[in-house]
mmCIF file of C-alpha atoms in Angstrom:
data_model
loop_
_atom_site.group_PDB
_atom_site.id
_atom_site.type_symbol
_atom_site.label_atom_id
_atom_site.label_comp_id
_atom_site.label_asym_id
_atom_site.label_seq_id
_atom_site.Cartn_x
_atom_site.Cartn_y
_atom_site.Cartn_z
ATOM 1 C CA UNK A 108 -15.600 2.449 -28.907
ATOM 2 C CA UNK A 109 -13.343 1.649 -25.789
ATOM 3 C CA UNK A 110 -13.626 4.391 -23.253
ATOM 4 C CA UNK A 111 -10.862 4.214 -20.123
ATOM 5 C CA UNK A 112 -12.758 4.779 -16.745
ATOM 6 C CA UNK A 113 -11.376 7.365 -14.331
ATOM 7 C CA UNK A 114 -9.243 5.484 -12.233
ATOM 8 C CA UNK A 115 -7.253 3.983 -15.625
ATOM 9 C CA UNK A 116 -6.835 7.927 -16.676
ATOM 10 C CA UNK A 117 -5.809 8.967 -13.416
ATOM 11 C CA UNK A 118 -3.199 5.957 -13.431
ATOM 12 C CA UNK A 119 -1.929 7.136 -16.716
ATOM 13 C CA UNK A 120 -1.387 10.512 -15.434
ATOM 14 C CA UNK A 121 0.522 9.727 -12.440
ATOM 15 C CA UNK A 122 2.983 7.257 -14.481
ATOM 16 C CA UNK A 123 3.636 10.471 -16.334
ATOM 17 C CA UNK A 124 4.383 12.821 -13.263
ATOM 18 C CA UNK A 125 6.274 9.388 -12.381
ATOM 19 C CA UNK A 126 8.275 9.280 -15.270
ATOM 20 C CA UNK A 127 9.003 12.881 -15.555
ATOM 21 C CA UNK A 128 10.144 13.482 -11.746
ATOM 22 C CA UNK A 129 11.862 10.341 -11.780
ATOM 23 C CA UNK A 130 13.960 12.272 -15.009
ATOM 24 C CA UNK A 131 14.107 15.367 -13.812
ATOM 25 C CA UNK A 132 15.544 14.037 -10.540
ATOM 26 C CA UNK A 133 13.317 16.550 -8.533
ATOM 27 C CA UNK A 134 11.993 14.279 -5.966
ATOM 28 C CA UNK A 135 12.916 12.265 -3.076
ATOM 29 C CA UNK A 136 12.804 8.459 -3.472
ATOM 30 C CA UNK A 137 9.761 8.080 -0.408
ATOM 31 C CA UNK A 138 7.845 11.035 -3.091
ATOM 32 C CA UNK A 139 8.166 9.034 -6.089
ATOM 33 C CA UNK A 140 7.003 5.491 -3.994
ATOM 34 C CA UNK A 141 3.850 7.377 -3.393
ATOM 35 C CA UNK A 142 2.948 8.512 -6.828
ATOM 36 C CA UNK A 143 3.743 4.875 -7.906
ATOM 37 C CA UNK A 144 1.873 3.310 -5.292
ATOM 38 C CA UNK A 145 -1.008 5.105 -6.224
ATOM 39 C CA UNK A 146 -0.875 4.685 -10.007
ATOM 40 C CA UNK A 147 -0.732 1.222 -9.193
ATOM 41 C CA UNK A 148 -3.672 1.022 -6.823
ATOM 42 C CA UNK A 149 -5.577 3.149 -9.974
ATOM 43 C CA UNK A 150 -4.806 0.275 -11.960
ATOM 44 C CA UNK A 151 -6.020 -2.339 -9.520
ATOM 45 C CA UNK A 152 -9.110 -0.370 -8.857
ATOM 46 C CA UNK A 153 -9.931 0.002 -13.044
ATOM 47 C CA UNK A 154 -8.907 -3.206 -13.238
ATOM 48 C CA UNK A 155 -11.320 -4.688 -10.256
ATOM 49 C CA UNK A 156 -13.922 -2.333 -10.839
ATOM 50 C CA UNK A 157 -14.612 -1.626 -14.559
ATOM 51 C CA UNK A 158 -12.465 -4.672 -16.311
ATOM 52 C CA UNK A 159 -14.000 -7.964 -14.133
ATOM 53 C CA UNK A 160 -10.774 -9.252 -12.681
ATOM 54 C CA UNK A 161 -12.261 -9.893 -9.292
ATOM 55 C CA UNK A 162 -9.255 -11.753 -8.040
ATOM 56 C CA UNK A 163 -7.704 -8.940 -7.685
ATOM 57 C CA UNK A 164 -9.933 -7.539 -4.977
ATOM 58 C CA UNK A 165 -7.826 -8.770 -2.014
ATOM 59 C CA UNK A 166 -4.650 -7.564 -3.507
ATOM 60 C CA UNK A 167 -6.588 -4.454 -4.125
ATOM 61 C CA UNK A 168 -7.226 -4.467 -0.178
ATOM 62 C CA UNK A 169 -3.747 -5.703 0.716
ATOM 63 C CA UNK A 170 -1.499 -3.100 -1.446
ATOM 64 C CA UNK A 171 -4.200 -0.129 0.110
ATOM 65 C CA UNK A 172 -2.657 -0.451 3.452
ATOM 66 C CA UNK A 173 0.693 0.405 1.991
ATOM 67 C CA UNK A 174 -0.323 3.754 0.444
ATOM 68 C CA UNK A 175 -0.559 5.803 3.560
ATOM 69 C CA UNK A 176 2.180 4.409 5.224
ATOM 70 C CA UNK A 177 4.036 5.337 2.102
ATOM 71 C CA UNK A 178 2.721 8.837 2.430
ATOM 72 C CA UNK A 179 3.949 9.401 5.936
ATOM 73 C CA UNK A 180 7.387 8.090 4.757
ATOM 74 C CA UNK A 181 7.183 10.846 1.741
ATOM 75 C CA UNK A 182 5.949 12.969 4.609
ATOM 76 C CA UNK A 183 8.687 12.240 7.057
ATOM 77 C CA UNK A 184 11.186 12.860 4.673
ATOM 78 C CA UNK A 185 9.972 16.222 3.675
ATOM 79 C CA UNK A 186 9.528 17.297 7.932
ATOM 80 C CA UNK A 187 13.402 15.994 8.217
ATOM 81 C CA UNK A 188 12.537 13.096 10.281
ATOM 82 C CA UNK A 189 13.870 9.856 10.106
ATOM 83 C CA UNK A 190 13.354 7.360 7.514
ATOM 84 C CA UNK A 191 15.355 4.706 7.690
ATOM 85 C CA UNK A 192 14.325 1.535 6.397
ATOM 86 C CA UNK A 193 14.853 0.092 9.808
ATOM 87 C CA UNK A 194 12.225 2.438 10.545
ATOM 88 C CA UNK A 195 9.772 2.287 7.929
ATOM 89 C CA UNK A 196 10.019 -1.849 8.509
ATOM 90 C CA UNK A 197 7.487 -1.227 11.075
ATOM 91 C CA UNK A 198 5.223 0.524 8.771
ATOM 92 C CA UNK A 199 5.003 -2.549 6.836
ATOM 93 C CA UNK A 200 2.917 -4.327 9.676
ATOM 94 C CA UNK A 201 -0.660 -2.588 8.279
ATOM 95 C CA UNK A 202 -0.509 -4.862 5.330
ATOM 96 C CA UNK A 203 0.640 -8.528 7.232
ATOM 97 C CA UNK A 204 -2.012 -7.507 9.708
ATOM 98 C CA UNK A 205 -4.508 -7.067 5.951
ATOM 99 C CA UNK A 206 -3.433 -10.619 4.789
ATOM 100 C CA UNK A 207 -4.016 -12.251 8.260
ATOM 101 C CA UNK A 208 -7.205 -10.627 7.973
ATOM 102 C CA UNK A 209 -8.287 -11.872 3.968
ATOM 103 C CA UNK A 210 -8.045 -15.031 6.092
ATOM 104 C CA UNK A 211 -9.731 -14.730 8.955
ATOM 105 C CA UNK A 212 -13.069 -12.495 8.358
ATOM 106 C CA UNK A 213 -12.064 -10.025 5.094
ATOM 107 C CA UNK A 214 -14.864 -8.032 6.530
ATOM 108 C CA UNK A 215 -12.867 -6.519 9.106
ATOM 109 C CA UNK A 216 -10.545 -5.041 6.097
ATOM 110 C CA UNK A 217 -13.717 -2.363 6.365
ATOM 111 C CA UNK A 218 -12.368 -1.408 9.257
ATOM 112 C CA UNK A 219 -8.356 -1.739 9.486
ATOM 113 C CA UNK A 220 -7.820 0.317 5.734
ATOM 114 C CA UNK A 221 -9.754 3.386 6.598
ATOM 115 C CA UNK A 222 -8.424 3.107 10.372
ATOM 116 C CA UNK A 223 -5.034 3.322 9.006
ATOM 117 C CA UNK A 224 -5.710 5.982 6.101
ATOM 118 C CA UNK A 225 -7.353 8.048 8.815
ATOM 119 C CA UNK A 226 -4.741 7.546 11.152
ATOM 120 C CA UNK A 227 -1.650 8.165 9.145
ATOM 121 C CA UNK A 228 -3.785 11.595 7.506
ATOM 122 C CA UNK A 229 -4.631 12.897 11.485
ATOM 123 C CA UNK A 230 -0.687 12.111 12.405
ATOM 124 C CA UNK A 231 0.528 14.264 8.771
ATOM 125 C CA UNK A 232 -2.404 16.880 10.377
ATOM 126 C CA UNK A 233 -0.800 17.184 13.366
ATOM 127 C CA UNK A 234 2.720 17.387 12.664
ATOM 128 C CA UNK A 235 2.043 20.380 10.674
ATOM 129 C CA UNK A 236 -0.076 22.217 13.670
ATOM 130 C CA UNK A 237 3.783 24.412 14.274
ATOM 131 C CA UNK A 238 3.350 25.336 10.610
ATOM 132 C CA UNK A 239 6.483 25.889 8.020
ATOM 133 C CA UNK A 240 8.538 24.941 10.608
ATOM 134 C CA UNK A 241 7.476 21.455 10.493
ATOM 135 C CA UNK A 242 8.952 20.962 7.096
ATOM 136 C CA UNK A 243 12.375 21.238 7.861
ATOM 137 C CA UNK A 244 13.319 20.095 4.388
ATOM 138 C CA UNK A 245 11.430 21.978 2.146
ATOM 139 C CA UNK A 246 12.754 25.493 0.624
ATOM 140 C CA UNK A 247 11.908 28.778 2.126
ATOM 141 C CA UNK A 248 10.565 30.154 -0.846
ATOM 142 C CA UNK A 249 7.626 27.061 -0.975
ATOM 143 C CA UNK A 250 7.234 26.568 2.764
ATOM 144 C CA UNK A 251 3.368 27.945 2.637
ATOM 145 C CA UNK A 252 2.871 25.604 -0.562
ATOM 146 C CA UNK A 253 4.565 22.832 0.501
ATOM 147 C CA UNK A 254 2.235 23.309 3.573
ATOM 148 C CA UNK A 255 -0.371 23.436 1.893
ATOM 149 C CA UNK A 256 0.375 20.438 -0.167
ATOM 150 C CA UNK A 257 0.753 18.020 2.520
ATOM 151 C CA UNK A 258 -2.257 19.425 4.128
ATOM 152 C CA UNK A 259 -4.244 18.379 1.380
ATOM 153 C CA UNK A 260 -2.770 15.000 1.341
ATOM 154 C CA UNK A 261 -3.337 14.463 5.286
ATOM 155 C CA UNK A 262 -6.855 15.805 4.484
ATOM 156 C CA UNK A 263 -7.272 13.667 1.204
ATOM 157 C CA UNK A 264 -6.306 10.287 2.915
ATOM 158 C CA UNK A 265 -8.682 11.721 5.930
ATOM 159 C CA UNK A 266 -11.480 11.608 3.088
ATOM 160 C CA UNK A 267 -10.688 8.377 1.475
ATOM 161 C CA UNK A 268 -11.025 6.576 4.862
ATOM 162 C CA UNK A 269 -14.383 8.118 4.512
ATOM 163 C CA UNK A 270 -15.167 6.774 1.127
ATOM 164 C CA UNK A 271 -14.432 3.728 2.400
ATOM 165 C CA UNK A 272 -16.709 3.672 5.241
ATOM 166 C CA UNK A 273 -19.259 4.707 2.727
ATOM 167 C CA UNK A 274 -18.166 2.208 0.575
ATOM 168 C CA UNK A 275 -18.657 -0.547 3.288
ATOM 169 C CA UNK A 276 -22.223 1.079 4.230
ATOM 170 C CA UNK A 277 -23.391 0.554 0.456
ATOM 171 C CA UNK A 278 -22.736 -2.719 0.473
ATOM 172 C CA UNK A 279 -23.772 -3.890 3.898
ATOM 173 C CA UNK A 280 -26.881 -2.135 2.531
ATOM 174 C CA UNK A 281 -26.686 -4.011 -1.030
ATOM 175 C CA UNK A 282 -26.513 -0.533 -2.818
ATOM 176 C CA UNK A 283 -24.370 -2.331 -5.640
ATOM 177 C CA UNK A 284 -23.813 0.946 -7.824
ATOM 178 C CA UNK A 285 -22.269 2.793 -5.161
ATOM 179 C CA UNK A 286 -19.169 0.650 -5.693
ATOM 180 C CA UNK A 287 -18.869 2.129 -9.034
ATOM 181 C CA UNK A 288 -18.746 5.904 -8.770
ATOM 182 C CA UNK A 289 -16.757 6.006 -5.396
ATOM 183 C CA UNK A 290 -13.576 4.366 -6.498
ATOM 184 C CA UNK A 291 -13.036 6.851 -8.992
ATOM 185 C CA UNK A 292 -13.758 9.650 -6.298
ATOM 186 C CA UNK A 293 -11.193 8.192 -3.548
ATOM 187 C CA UNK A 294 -8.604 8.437 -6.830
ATOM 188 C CA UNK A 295 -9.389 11.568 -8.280
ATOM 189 C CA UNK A 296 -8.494 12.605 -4.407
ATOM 190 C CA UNK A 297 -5.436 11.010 -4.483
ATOM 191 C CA UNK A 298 -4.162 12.559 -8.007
ATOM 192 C CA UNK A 299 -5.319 16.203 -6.134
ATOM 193 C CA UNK A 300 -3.309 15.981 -3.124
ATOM 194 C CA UNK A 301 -0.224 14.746 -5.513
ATOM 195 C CA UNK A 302 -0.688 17.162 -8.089
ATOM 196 C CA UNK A 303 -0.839 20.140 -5.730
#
């Protein structure tokens, strides 16, 4: 019997909030990037991890260094800040810098995709030290919940820079099965800090 593996569920589930905010016209544009970025990294990771298409493993590396920066658009949108695409252009560098990188030593991806998850989740972390009134756009009624919401995605991508680290350990350290269980994890964090 074919079972789907946790990242393929959780990919599923965010094409449906997808689908139905993209309907319901409830969401910025930034908002409904991130939930497809990450159903699409979902796929890539079910796809790499549980299916056997290793050739995508360096487009799995590649589109992971647009997530956060996608997030901190999202983010930026929500805090009334700018996002222009003029703007967000320079976001975009993260992922050249990951292809230059597949090139040179793909080892140091270990290092620049939890740098940059890290980094993006301690900038969201920060922003929101003044509290509700660092999200000028959201409604007074769900300022502490829209808080609270992109608290737990700065935190989330914060832990999946971790994952990755331990990721990178494992397999510096030939623990093999550790590459199995942790994907899932560092998704199952990502549908949390969207669903909330």
């Amino acid at each position: 019997m074919p079972v789907l593996p946790i990242p393929m569920i959780i990919a599923l589930l965010l094409c449906g909030i997808l689908i139905h905010r993209t309907v319901t016209r409830e969401s910025h544009v930034t908002l409904l990037a991130l939930i497809a970025a990450c159903a699409v990294q979902a796929t890539i990771v079910a796809l790499v991890q549980y299916y056997g298409f290793a050739g995508l493993r360096p487009v799995q590396a590649v589109f992971a260094m647009t997530i956060a920066p996608i997030a901190w658009a999202a983010f930026r949108n929500a805090a009334g800040g700018d996002v222009r695409m003029s703007k967000l252009l320079w976001h975009c560098i993260g992922a050249v810098v990951a292809i230059i990188f597949l090139f040179l030593n793909p080892y140091l991806l270990d290092v620049l995709i939890p740098l940059s998850f890290a980094g993006y989740g301690l900038a969201i972390l920060l922003h929101l030290w003044r509290g509700e009134d660092s999200l000028l756009h959201s409604r007074l009624e769900s300022g502490a919940r829209a808080l609270l919401a992109w608290r737990i995605l700065g935190v989330s991508l914060i832990a999946s820079a971790l994952c990755d680290i331990l990721i990178a350990y494992g397999m510096a350290q030939g623990v093999q099965s550790v590459v199995l269980w942790i994907p899932s994890l560092v998704s199952s964090l990502s549908l949390l800090s969207l669903g909330a």
